[in-house]
N, CA, C and O atoms as CSV, one atom per row, in Angstrom:
chain,resi,resn,atom,element,x,y,z
A,1,MET,N,N,15.593,11.379,6.076
A,1,MET,CA,C,14.526,10.800,6.884
A,1,MET,C,C,13.341,10.490,5.951
A,1,MET,O,O,13.008,11.295,5.082
A,2,PRO,N,N,12.720,9.344,6.133
A,2,PRO,CA,C,11.552,9.003,5.301
A,2,PRO,C,C,10.418,10.010,5.514
A,2,PRO,O,O,10.288,10.597,6.587
A,3,SER,N,N,9.620,10.193,4.499
A,3,SER,CA,C,8.475,11.105,4.588
A,3,SER,C,C,7.383,10.476,5.459
A,3,SER,O,O,7.374,9.260,5.653
A,4,PRO,N,N,6.457,11.299,5.989
A,4,PRO,CA,C,5.319,10.731,6.723
A,4,PRO,C,C,4.560,9.692,5.892
A,4,PRO,O,O,4.136,8.666,6.424
A,5,ASP,N,N,4.386,9.950,4.593
A,5,ASP,CA,C,3.715,9.011,3.693
A,5,ASP,C,C,4.438,7.667,3.676
A,5,ASP,O,O,3.804,6.617,3.770
A,6,ASP,N,N,5.775,7.701,3.554
A,6,ASP,CA,C,6.571,6.473,3.531
A,6,ASP,C,C,6.503,5.716,4.857
A,6,ASP,O,O,6.441,4.487,4.874
A,7,ILE,N,N,6.516,6.453,5.958
A,7,ILE,CA,C,6.465,5.820,7.288
A,7,ILE,C,C,5.138,5.090,7.475
A,7,ILE,O,O,5.121,3.945,7.928
A,8,VAL,N,N,4.035,5.736,7.133
A,8,VAL,CA,C,2.714,5.114,7.287
A,8,VAL,C,C,2.591,3.900,6.371
A,8,VAL,O,O,2.092,2.855,6.789
A,9,THR,N,N,3.037,4.031,5.140
A,9,THR,CA,C,2.971,2.901,4.207
A,9,THR,C,C,3.771,1.713,4.730
A,9,THR,O,O,3.297,0.578,4.675
A,10,ALA,N,N,4.965,1.957,5.232
A,10,ALA,CA,C,5.804,0.879,5.766
A,10,ALA,C,C,5.163,0.236,6.997
A,10,ALA,O,O,5.206,-0.985,7.148
A,11,MET,N,N,4.572,1.043,7.874
A,11,MET,CA,C,3.918,0.484,9.060
A,11,MET,C,C,2.738,-0.396,8.641
A,11,MET,O,O,2.553,-1.484,9.186
A,12,CYS,N,N,1.950,0.067,7.687
A,12,CYS,CA,C,0.806,-0.727,7.223
A,12,CYS,C,C,1.279,-2.058,6.630
A,12,CYS,O,O,0.676,-3.099,6.891
A,13,ARG,N,N,2.328,-2.031,5.853
A,13,ARG,CA,C,2.862,-3.266,5.260
A,13,ARG,C,C,3.404,-4.222,6.313
A,13,ARG,O,O,3.380,-5.436,6.111
A,14,SER,N,N,3.890,-3.698,7.431
A,14,SER,CA,C,4.519,-4.551,8.446
A,14,SER,C,C,3.543,-5.517,9.106
A,14,SER,O,O,3.970,-6.499,9.713
A,15,TRP,N,N,2.249,-5.259,9.000
A,15,TRP,CA,C,1.258,-6.148,9.608
A,15,TRP,C,C,1.092,-7.463,8.852
A,15,TRP,O,O,0.524,-8.410,9.396
A,16,ALA,N,N,1.575,-7.544,7.610
A,16,ALA,CA,C,1.437,-8.774,6.815
A,16,ALA,C,C,2.304,-9.892,7.375
A,16,ALA,O,O,1.952,-11.066,7.259
A,17,ASP,N,N,3.425,-9.543,7.976
A,17,ASP,CA,C,4.318,-10.501,8.642
A,17,ASP,C,C,4.584,-9.921,10.024
A,17,ASP,O,O,5.674,-9.418,10.299
A,18,PRO,N,N,3.574,-9.996,10.892
A,18,PRO,CA,C,3.567,-9.162,12.088
A,18,PRO,C,C,4.541,-9.588,13.183
A,18,PRO,O,O,4.712,-10.769,13.487
A,19,ASP,N,N,5.153,-8.588,13.743
A,19,ASP,CA,C,5.998,-8.720,14.927
A,19,ASP,C,C,5.697,-7.483,15.773
A,19,ASP,O,O,5.973,-6.366,15.335
A,20,PRO,N,N,5.137,-7.654,16.975
A,20,PRO,CA,C,4.754,-6.497,17.791
A,20,PRO,C,C,5.889,-5.506,18.031
A,20,PRO,O,O,5.655,-4.299,18.081
A,21,ASP,N,N,7.118,-6.006,18.181
A,21,ASP,CA,C,8.247,-5.095,18.399
A,21,ASP,C,C,8.523,-4.264,17.153
A,21,ASP,O,O,8.756,-3.058,17.244
A,22,ARG,N,N,8.497,-4.902,16.003
A,22,ARG,CA,C,8.775,-4.194,14.748
A,22,ARG,C,C,7.673,-3.176,14.457
A,22,ARG,O,O,7.960,-2.044,14.069
A,23,ILE,N,N,6.421,-3.573,14.644
A,23,ILE,CA,C,5.314,-2.653,14.372
A,23,ILE,C,C,5.343,-1.472,15.337
A,23,ILE,O,O,5.209,-0.324,14.913
A,24,SER,N,N,5.513,-1.738,16.611
A,24,SER,CA,C,5.487,-0.649,17.598
A,24,SER,C,C,6.679,0.297,17.448
A,24,SER,O,O,6.616,1.432,17.919
A,25,ALA,N,N,7.754,-0.140,16.809
A,25,ALA,CA,C,8.915,0.730,16.591
A,25,ALA,C,C,8.597,1.906,15.670
A,25,ALA,O,O,9.359,2.872,15.635
A,26,PHE,N,N,7.492,1.851,14.925
A,26,PHE,CA,C,7.086,2.964,14.073
A,26,PHE,C,C,6.504,4.122,14.881
A,26,PHE,O,O,6.323,5.214,14.342
A,27,PHE,N,N,6.207,3.903,16.165
A,27,PHE,CA,C,5.505,4.879,16.983
A,27,PHE,C,C,6.445,5.656,17.899
A,27,PHE,O,O,7.450,5.127,18.375
A,28,ALA,N,N,6.101,6.912,18.134
A,28,ALA,CA,C,6.808,7.723,19.120
A,28,ALA,C,C,6.524,7.153,20.515
A,28,ALA,O,O,5.529,6.460,20.728
A,29,GLU,N,N,7.398,7.455,21.432
A,29,GLU,CA,C,7.261,6.946,22.807
A,29,GLU,C,C,5.916,7.327,23.428
A,29,GLU,O,O,5.339,6.543,24.182
A,30,ASP,N,N,5.416,8.519,23.118
A,30,ASP,CA,C,4.166,9.002,23.714
A,30,ASP,C,C,2.994,8.988,22.723
A,30,ASP,O,O,2.044,9.754,22.882
A,31,ALA,N,N,3.056,8.138,21.721
A,31,ALA,CA,C,2.021,8.065,20.686
A,31,ALA,C,C,0.674,7.637,21.262
A,31,ALA,O,O,0.591,7.039,22.335
A,32,VAL,N,N,-0.374,7.965,20.513
A,32,VAL,CA,C,-1.733,7.550,20.855
A,32,VAL,C,C,-2.293,6.767,19.666
A,32,VAL,O,O,-2.247,7.229,18.526
A,33,TYR,N,N,-2.820,5.576,19.950
A,33,TYR,CA,C,-3.458,4.727,18.938
A,33,TYR,C,C,-4.906,4.583,19.345
A,33,TYR,O,O,-5.207,4.096,20.435
A,34,HIS,N,N,-5.817,5.012,18.461
A,34,HIS,CA,C,-7.225,5.009,18.832
A,34,HIS,C,C,-8.064,4.354,17.740
A,34,HIS,O,O,-8.300,4.952,16.690
A,35,ASN,N,N,-8.508,3.137,17.986
A,35,ASN,CA,C,-9.544,2.509,17.179
A,35,ASN,C,C,-10.831,3.127,17.700
A,35,ASN,O,O,-11.273,2.815,18.806
A,36,ILE,N,N,-11.422,3.989,16.918
A,36,ILE,CA,C,-12.496,4.859,17.399
A,36,ILE,C,C,-13.635,4.123,18.124
A,36,ILE,O,O,-14.198,4.702,19.053
A,37,PRO,N,N,-14.004,2.907,17.768
A,37,PRO,CA,C,-15.044,2.252,18.573
A,37,PRO,C,C,-14.575,1.842,19.976
A,37,PRO,O,O,-15.392,1.452,20.810
A,38,MET,N,N,-13.279,1.927,20.236
A,38,MET,CA,C,-12.723,1.481,21.522
A,38,MET,C,C,-12.029,2.650,22.216
A,38,MET,O,O,-12.002,3.763,21.689
A,39,GLU,N,N,-11.477,2.399,23.380
A,39,GLU,CA,C,-10.742,3.422,24.118
A,39,GLU,C,C,-9.361,3.622,23.501
A,39,GLU,O,O,-8.777,2.670,22.983
A,40,PRO,N,N,-8.821,4.858,23.547
A,40,PRO,CA,C,-7.483,5.088,23.002
A,40,PRO,C,C,-6.406,4.403,23.844
A,40,PRO,O,O,-6.582,4.159,25.038
A,41,ILE,N,N,-5.294,4.103,23.188
A,41,ILE,CA,C,-4.143,3.477,23.839
A,41,ILE,C,C,-3.017,4.504,23.831
A,41,ILE,O,O,-2.709,5.084,22.790
A,42,HIS,N,N,-2.407,4.729,24.982
A,42,HIS,CA,C,-1.391,5.767,25.125
A,42,HIS,C,C,-0.015,5.161,25.361
A,42,HIS,O,O,0.168,4.347,26.267
A,43,GLY,N,N,0.948,5.561,24.544
A,43,GLY,CA,C,2.340,5.170,24.734
A,43,GLY,C,C,2.737,3.955,23.913
A,43,GLY,O,O,1.948,3.033,23.710
A,44,ARG,N,N,4.001,3.977,23.439
A,44,ARG,CA,C,4.509,2.886,22.599
A,44,ARG,C,C,4.433,1.533,23.304
A,44,ARG,O,O,4.073,0.542,22.669
A,45,ALA,N,N,4.755,1.462,24.578
A,45,ALA,CA,C,4.717,0.173,25.286
A,45,ALA,C,C,3.296,-0.388,25.323
A,45,ALA,O,O,3.099,-1.583,25.105
A,46,ALA,N,N,2.311,0.456,25.595
A,46,ALA,CA,C,0.916,0.000,25.627
A,46,ALA,C,C,0.435,-0.377,24.223
A,46,ALA,O,O,-0.331,-1.328,24.069
A,47,ILE,N,N,0.873,0.351,23.209
A,47,ILE,CA,C,0.532,0.015,21.832
A,47,ILE,C,C,1.112,-1.344,21.480
A,47,ILE,O,O,0.444,-2.159,20.844
A,48,ARG,N,N,2.348,-1.593,21.887
A,48,ARG,CA,C,2.986,-2.888,21.623
A,48,ARG,C,C,2.204,-4.018,22.281
A,48,ARG,O,O,2.003,-5.069,21.672
A,49,GLU,N,N,1.761,-3.811,23.516
A,49,GLU,CA,C,0.988,-4.833,24.226
A,49,GLU,C,C,-0.355,-5.080,23.544
A,49,GLU,O,O,-0.793,-6.226,23.438
A,50,PHE,N,N,-1.012,-4.017,23.082
A,50,PHE,CA,C,-2.265,-4.177,22.358
A,50,PHE,C,C,-2.048,-4.995,21.090
A,50,PHE,O,O,-2.813,-5.914,20.797
A,51,ILE,N,N,-1.005,-4.657,20.343
A,51,ILE,CA,C,-0.702,-5.377,19.101
A,51,ILE,C,C,-0.444,-6.849,19.393
A,51,ILE,O,O,-0.950,-7.721,18.687
A,52,ALA,N,N,0.338,-7.128,20.428
A,52,ALA,CA,C,0.633,-8.518,20.793
A,52,ALA,C,C,-0.654,-9.263,21.145
A,52,ALA,O,O,-0.837,-10.407,20.729
A,53,GLY,N,N,-1.537,-8.633,21.899
A,53,GLY,CA,C,-2.811,-9.259,22.251
A,53,GLY,C,C,-3.696,-9.475,21.033
A,53,GLY,O,O,-4.328,-10.520,20.886
A,54,PHE,N,N,-3.731,-8.479,20.169
A,54,PHE,CA,C,-4.514,-8.571,18.946
A,54,PHE,C,C,-4.024,-9.734,18.097
A,54,PHE,O,O,-4.828,-10.479,17.535
A,55,LEU,N,N,-2.716,-9.890,18.002
A,55,LEU,CA,C,-2.138,-10.944,17.172
A,55,LEU,C,C,-2.257,-12.327,17.809
A,55,LEU,O,O,-1.956,-13.330,17.162
A,56,SER,N,N,-2.687,-12.393,19.059
A,56,SER,CA,C,-2.957,-13.703,19.647
A,56,SER,C,C,-4.268,-14.263,19.079
A,56,SER,O,O,-4.509,-15.468,19.142
A,57,THR,N,N,-5.110,-13.386,18.525
A,57,THR,CA,C,-6.354,-13.797,17.877
A,57,THR,C,C,-6.183,-13.916,16.376
A,57,THR,O,O,-6.715,-14.838,15.757
A,58,PHE,N,N,-5.438,-12.982,15.782
A,58,PHE,CA,C,-5.264,-12.935,14.332
A,58,PHE,C,C,-3.818,-13.225,13.959
A,58,PHE,O,O,-2.893,-12.735,14.607
A,59,GLU,N,N,-3.626,-14.021,12.915
A,59,GLU,CA,C,-2.287,-14.373,12.457
A,59,GLU,C,C,-1.597,-13.200,11.784
A,59,GLU,O,O,-0.394,-13.001,11.952
A,60,SER,N,N,-2.353,-12.428,11.026
A,60,SER,CA,C,-1.812,-11.273,10.325
A,60,SER,C,C,-2.963,-10.423,9.830
A,60,SER,O,O,-4.130,-10.809,9.908
A,61,ILE,N,N,-2.603,-9.249,9.315
A,61,ILE,CA,C,-3.583,-8.371,8.691
A,61,ILE,C,C,-2.945,-7.827,7.423
A,61,ILE,O,O,-1.823,-7.321,7.447
A,62,ASP,N,N,-3.662,-7.935,6.330
A,62,ASP,CA,C,-3.213,-7.321,5.085
A,62,ASP,C,C,-3.940,-6.000,4.931
A,62,ASP,O,O,-5.170,-5.958,4.912
A,63,PHE,N,N,-3.181,-4.926,4.821
A,63,PHE,CA,C,-3.734,-3.594,4.602
A,63,PHE,C,C,-3.720,-3.343,3.094
A,63,PHE,O,O,-2.650,-3.202,2.502
A,64,ASP,N,N,-4.888,-3.287,2.474
A,64,ASP,CA,C,-4.993,-2.956,1.058
A,64,ASP,C,C,-5.387,-1.486,0.980
A,64,ASP,O,O,-6.556,-1.138,1.146
A,65,ILE,N,N,-4.404,-0.629,0.725
A,65,ILE,CA,C,-4.634,0.811,0.696
A,65,ILE,C,C,-5.208,1.191,-0.670
A,65,ILE,O,O,-4.561,1.013,-1.702
A,66,HIS,N,N,-6.430,1.717,-0.655
A,66,HIS,CA,C,-7.097,2.132,-1.882
A,66,HIS,C,C,-6.711,3.557,-2.266
A,66,HIS,O,O,-6.470,3.855,-3.436
A,67,HIS,N,N,-6.657,4.422,-1.273
A,67,HIS,CA,C,-6.297,5.824,-1.480
A,67,HIS,C,C,-5.486,6.271,-0.275
A,67,HIS,O,O,-5.798,5.915,0.861
A,68,GLN,N,N,-4.439,7.057,-0.533
A,68,GLN,CA,C,-3.662,7.618,0.571
A,68,GLN,C,C,-3.246,9.018,0.169
A,68,GLN,O,O,-2.735,9.240,-0.929
A,69,VAL,N,N,-3.470,9.960,1.072
A,69,VAL,CA,C,-3.065,11.338,0.836
A,69,VAL,C,C,-2.239,11.806,2.021
A,69,VAL,O,O,-2.463,11.400,3.162
A,70,ALA,N,N,-1.282,12.667,1.724
A,70,ALA,CA,C,-0.426,13.215,2.773
A,70,ALA,C,C,-0.266,14.706,2.542
A,70,ALA,O,O,-0.077,15.162,1.414
A,71,THR,N,N,-0.344,15.443,3.613
A,71,THR,CA,C,-0.055,16.860,3.580
A,71,THR,C,C,0.645,17.210,4.879
A,71,THR,O,O,0.103,17.006,5.965
A,72,GLY,N,N,1.844,17.735,4.761
A,72,GLY,CA,C,2.625,18.029,5.960
A,72,GLY,C,C,2.841,16.761,6.760
A,72,GLY,O,O,3.328,15.762,6.232
A,73,ASN,N,N,2.482,16.800,8.025
A,73,ASN,CA,C,2.685,15.637,8.898
A,73,ASN,C,C,1.442,14.759,9.034
A,73,ASN,O,O,1.419,13.845,9.859
A,74,ILE,N,N,0.406,15.029,8.232
A,74,ILE,CA,C,-0.843,14.256,8.296
A,74,ILE,C,C,-0.910,13.312,7.102
A,74,ILE,O,O,-0.665,13.719,5.967
A,75,VAL,N,N,-1.243,12.055,7.363
A,75,VAL,CA,C,-1.451,11.052,6.320
A,75,VAL,C,C,-2.821,10.430,6.578
A,75,VAL,O,O,-3.152,10.073,7.708
A,76,MET,N,N,-3.606,10.308,5.518
A,76,MET,CA,C,-4.922,9.678,5.631
A,76,MET,C,C,-5.009,8.588,4.574
A,76,MET,O,O,-4.610,8.779,3.426
A,77,ASN,N,N,-5.542,7.435,4.988
A,77,ASN,CA,C,-5.746,6.391,3.983
A,77,ASN,C,C,-7.101,5.721,4.153
A,77,ASN,O,O,-7.607,5.532,5.259
A,78,GLU,N,N,-7.662,5.372,2.999
A,78,GLU,CA,C,-8.871,4.558,2.928
A,78,GLU,C,C,-8.386,3.180,2.507
A,78,GLU,O,O,-7.681,3.039,1.507
A,79,ARG,N,N,-8.763,2.172,3.268
A,79,ARG,CA,C,-8.207,0.853,3.000
A,79,ARG,C,C,-9.181,-0.241,3.425
A,79,ARG,O,O,-10.174,0.008,4.109
A,80,THR,N,N,-8.864,-1.451,2.997
A,80,THR,CA,C,-9.540,-2.641,3.491
A,80,THR,C,C,-8.496,-3.458,4.219
A,80,THR,O,O,-7.493,-3.866,3.633
A,81,ASP,N,N,-8.731,-3.697,5.498
A,81,ASP,CA,C,-7.846,-4.545,6.292
A,81,ASP,C,C,-8.443,-5.950,6.279
A,81,ASP,O,O,-9.580,-6.149,6.706
A,82,THR,N,N,-7.685,-6.907,5.797
A,82,THR,CA,C,-8.154,-8.289,5.813
A,82,THR,C,C,-7.544,-8.974,7.020
A,82,THR,O,O,-6.337,-9.210,7.075
A,83,LEU,N,N,-8.401,-9.291,7.992
A,83,LEU,CA,C,-7.987,-9.958,9.228
A,83,LEU,C,C,-7.893,-11.443,8.943
A,83,LEU,O,O,-8.869,-12.064,8.524
A,84,ARG,N,N,-6.727,-12.011,9.169
A,84,ARG,CA,C,-6.512,-13.431,8.897
A,84,ARG,C,C,-6.356,-14.156,10.230
A,84,ARG,O,O,-5.410,-13.909,10.979
A,85,GLY,N,N,-7.304,-15.059,10.516
A,85,GLY,CA,C,-7.245,-15.807,11.759
A,85,GLY,C,C,-8.550,-16.505,12.047
A,85,GLY,O,O,-9.571,-16.246,11.410
A,86,LEU,N,N,-8.500,-17.391,13.015
A,86,LEU,CA,C,-9.671,-18.170,13.417
A,86,LEU,C,C,-10.258,-18.922,12.233
A,86,LEU,O,O,-11.469,-19.127,12.146
A,87,GLY,N,N,-9.370,-19.333,11.313
A,87,GLY,CA,C,-9.792,-20.138,10.182
A,87,GLY,C,C,-10.493,-19.393,9.065
A,87,GLY,O,O,-11.114,-20.017,8.204
A,88,LYS,N,N,-10.407,-18.061,9.060
A,88,LYS,CA,C,-11.068,-17.302,8.006
A,88,LYS,C,C,-10.355,-15.986,7.751
A,88,LYS,O,O,-9.554,-15.517,8.561
A,89,ASP,N,N,-10.667,-15.412,6.611
A,89,ASP,CA,C,-10.214,-14.078,6.250
A,89,ASP,C,C,-11.423,-13.156,6.311
A,89,ASP,O,O,-12.461,-13.446,5.716
A,90,THR,N,N,-11.286,-12.042,7.033
A,90,THR,CA,C,-12.396,-11.118,7.199
A,90,THR,C,C,-11.991,-9.734,6.727
A,90,THR,O,O,-11.129,-9.103,7.339
A,91,PRO,N,N,-12.599,-9.246,5.640
A,91,PRO,CA,C,-12.286,-7.890,5.176
A,91,PRO,C,C,-13.012,-6.845,6.027
A,91,PRO,O,O,-14.176,-7.019,6.389
A,92,LEU,N,N,-12.306,-5.764,6.337
A,92,LEU,CA,C,-12.863,-4.700,7.161
A,92,LEU,C,C,-12.545,-3.351,6.508
A,92,LEU,O,O,-11.375,-2.973,6.443
A,93,PRO,N,N,-13.552,-2.616,6.023
A,93,PRO,CA,C,-13.298,-1.279,5.491
A,93,PRO,C,C,-12.878,-0.334,6.624
A,93,PRO,O,O,-13.502,-0.306,7.685
A,94,VAL,N,N,-11.812,0.439,6.381
A,94,VAL,CA,C,-11.238,1.304,7.417
A,94,VAL,C,C,-10.836,2.638,6.802
A,94,VAL,O,O,-10.414,2.702,5.648
A,95,MET,N,N,-10.971,3.692,7.584
A,95,MET,CA,C,-10.410,5.000,7.257
A,95,MET,C,C,-9.422,5.337,8.359
A,95,MET,O,O,-9.796,5.387,9.531
A,96,GLY,N,N,-8.162,5.570,8.000
A,96,GLY,CA,C,-7.125,5.840,8.988
A,96,GLY,C,C,-6.575,7.247,8.853
A,96,GLY,O,O,-6.404,7.760,7.747
A,97,VAL,N,N,-6.302,7.864,9.995
A,97,VAL,CA,C,-5.689,9.184,10.049
A,97,VAL,C,C,-4.452,9.060,10.940
A,97,VAL,O,O,-4.524,8.570,12.066
A,98,PHE,N,N,-3.319,9.516,10.407
A,98,PHE,CA,C,-2.042,9.392,11.098
A,98,PHE,C,C,-1.395,10.761,11.224
A,98,PHE,O,O,-1.485,11.589,10.317
A,99,GLU,N,N,-0.745,10.991,12.354
A,99,GLU,CA,C,0.091,12.171,12.543
A,99,GLU,C,C,1.509,11.670,12.747
A,99,GLU,O,O,1.740,10.729,13.505
A,100,VAL,N,N,2.459,12.303,12.067
A,100,VAL,CA,C,3.851,11.874,12.105
A,100,VAL,C,C,4.718,13.071,12.473
A,100,VAL,O,O,4.509,14.173,11.967
A,101,ALA,N,N,5.691,12.855,13.355
A,101,ALA,CA,C,6.650,13.904,13.718
A,101,ALA,C,C,8.001,13.255,13.985
A,101,ALA,O,O,8.078,12.194,14.604
A,102,ASP,N,N,9.042,13.886,13.524
A,102,ASP,CA,C,10.409,13.423,13.770
A,102,ASP,C,C,10.599,11.953,13.399
A,102,ASP,O,O,11.297,11.222,14.101
A,103,GLY,N,N,9.978,11.518,12.297
A,103,GLY,CA,C,10.173,10.167,11.800
A,103,GLY,C,C,9.400,9.079,12.510
A,103,GLY,O,O,9.689,7.898,12.317
A,104,ALA,N,N,8.412,9.446,13.335
A,104,ALA,CA,C,7.626,8.442,14.072
A,104,ALA,C,C,6.152,8.836,14.070
A,104,ALA,O,O,5.811,10.017,14.008
A,105,ILE,N,N,5.297,7.840,14.137
A,105,ILE,CA,C,3.857,8.071,14.226
A,105,ILE,C,C,3.533,8.525,15.639
A,105,ILE,O,O,3.836,7.827,16.607
A,106,THR,N,N,2.916,9.700,15.757
A,106,THR,CA,C,2.556,10.227,17.077
A,106,THR,C,C,1.082,9.995,17.400
A,106,THR,O,O,0.690,9.986,18.567
A,107,ALA,N,N,0.268,9.809,16.362
A,107,ALA,CA,C,-1.155,9.521,16.570
A,107,ALA,C,C,-1.668,8.703,15.389
A,107,ALA,O,O,-1.314,8.947,14.236
A,108,TRP,N,N,-2.512,7.728,15.712
A,108,TRP,CA,C,-3.158,6.897,14.688
A,108,TRP,C,C,-4.591,6.705,15.122
A,108,TRP,O,O,-4.860,6.158,16.192
A,109,ARG,N,N,-5.517,7.160,14.282
A,109,ARG,CA,C,-6.941,6.977,14.541
A,109,ARG,C,C,-7.527,6.184,13.387
A,109,ARG,O,O,-7.410,6.587,12.230
A,110,ASP,N,N,-8.155,5.062,13.695
A,110,ASP,CA,C,-8.837,4.251,12.696
A,110,ASP,C,C,-10.334,4.312,12.956
A,110,ASP,O,O,-10.793,4.165,14.089
A,111,TYR,N,N,-11.089,4.534,11.873
A,111,TYR,CA,C,-12.547,4.597,11.928
A,111,TYR,C,C,-13.086,3.394,11.164
A,111,TYR,O,O,-12.792,3.219,9.982
A,112,PHE,N,N,-13.872,2.572,11.842
A,112,PHE,CA,C,-14.463,1.388,11.222
A,112,PHE,C,C,-15.701,0.992,11.998
A,112,PHE,O,O,-15.962,1.512,13.084
A,113,ASP,N,N,-16.459,0.070,11.434
A,113,ASP,CA,C,-17.694,-0.401,12.047
A,113,ASP,C,C,-17.394,-1.638,12.895
A,113,ASP,O,O,-17.120,-2.708,12.352
A,114,MET,N,N,-17.442,-1.502,14.198
A,114,MET,CA,C,-17.165,-2.621,15.101
A,114,MET,C,C,-18.172,-3.757,14.910
A,114,MET,O,O,-17.865,-4.911,15.209
A,115,ALA,N,N,-19.356,-3.443,14.422
A,115,ALA,CA,C,-20.360,-4.491,14.198
A,115,ALA,C,C,-19.855,-5.518,13.187
A,115,ALA,O,O,-20.206,-6.694,13.281
A,116,ALA,N,N,-19.036,-5.092,12.222
A,116,ALA,CA,C,-18.484,-6.039,11.247
A,116,ALA,C,C,-17.572,-7.052,11.929
A,116,ALA,O,O,-17.570,-8.227,11.561
A,117,ILE,N,N,-16.807,-6.618,12.904
A,117,ILE,CA,C,-15.933,-7.528,13.669
A,117,ILE,C,C,-16.789,-8.476,14.493
A,117,ILE,O,O,-16.553,-9.685,14.507
A,118,ASN,N,N,-17.780,-7.926,15.176
A,118,ASN,CA,C,-18.644,-8.757,16.016
A,118,ASN,C,C,-19.405,-9.803,15.202
A,118,ASN,O,O,-19.571,-10.938,15.647
A,119,ARG,N,N,-19.868,-9.419,14.010
A,119,ARG,CA,C,-20.565,-10.381,13.152
A,119,ARG,C,C,-19.619,-11.500,12.707
A,119,ARG,O,O,-20.008,-12.667,12.669
A,120,ALA,N,N,-18.404,-11.146,12.380
A,120,ALA,CA,C,-17.447,-12.134,11.852
A,120,ALA,C,C,-16.915,-13.061,12.929
A,120,ALA,O,O,-16.725,-14.252,12.680
A,121,PHE,N,N,-16.672,-12.535,14.120
A,121,PHE,CA,C,-15.973,-13.315,15.143
A,121,PHE,C,C,-16.757,-13.473,16.431
A,121,PHE,O,O,-16.311,-14.189,17.327
A,122,GLY,N,N,-17.893,-12.837,16.554
A,122,GLY,CA,C,-18.637,-12.888,17.814
A,122,GLY,C,C,-18.071,-11.852,18.752
A,122,GLY,O,O,-16.884,-11.531,18.687
A,123,ALA,N,N,-18.892,-11.336,19.605
A,123,ALA,CA,C,-18.475,-10.251,20.520
A,123,ALA,C,C,-17.293,-10.650,21.379
A,123,ALA,O,O,-16.466,-9.798,21.705
A,124,ASP,N,N,-17.184,-11.927,21.760
A,124,ASP,CA,C,-16.094,-12.358,22.631
A,124,ASP,C,C,-14.752,-12.402,21.915
A,124,ASP,O,O,-13.711,-12.338,22.569
A,125,ALA,N,N,-14.747,-12.509,20.577
A,125,ALA,CA,C,-13.501,-12.613,19.828
A,125,ALA,C,C,-12.941,-11.269,19.414
A,125,ALA,O,O,-11.790,-11.193,18.983
A,126,ALA,N,N,-13.725,-10.200,19.533
A,126,ALA,CA,C,-13.252,-8.880,19.106
A,126,ALA,C,C,-12.160,-8.387,20.051
A,126,ALA,O,O,-12.275,-8.556,21.265
A,127,PRO,N,N,-11.100,-7.777,19.511
A,127,PRO,CA,C,-10.039,-7.249,20.354
A,127,PRO,C,C,-10.555,-6.114,21.212
A,127,PRO,O,O,-11.433,-5.362,20.788
A,128,GLU,N,N,-10.023,-5.984,22.405
A,128,GLU,CA,C,-10.462,-4.917,23.319
A,128,GLU,C,C,-9.488,-3.773,23.303
A,128,GLU,O,O,-9.687,-2.783,24.007
């Protein structure tokens, strides 16, 4: 079975050529995805729907991982996510915390400044 570090790295890479089904397959059925400025999303099906909606605005996201550490089932990475869409590339500094169990992501929390998204795309363009 791949390590938690390998699972998180593969999930991050999958956003470069995004497919909501492929990305959501990295998550446990009862996973929680929480972009800290927004409300948490519960369950793989809801995560898949969020990803699909997000990708209706953005063509892809490149995750440039600067640092990643793993201990046990916890993986943390500091990265720059480059949002590609609406005719521009927008870099977003992010800190991500992942919990992995039985080969699937059970929790993903991303910490970032929502004001950077609002400045780049306007409040109406930010994903909900």
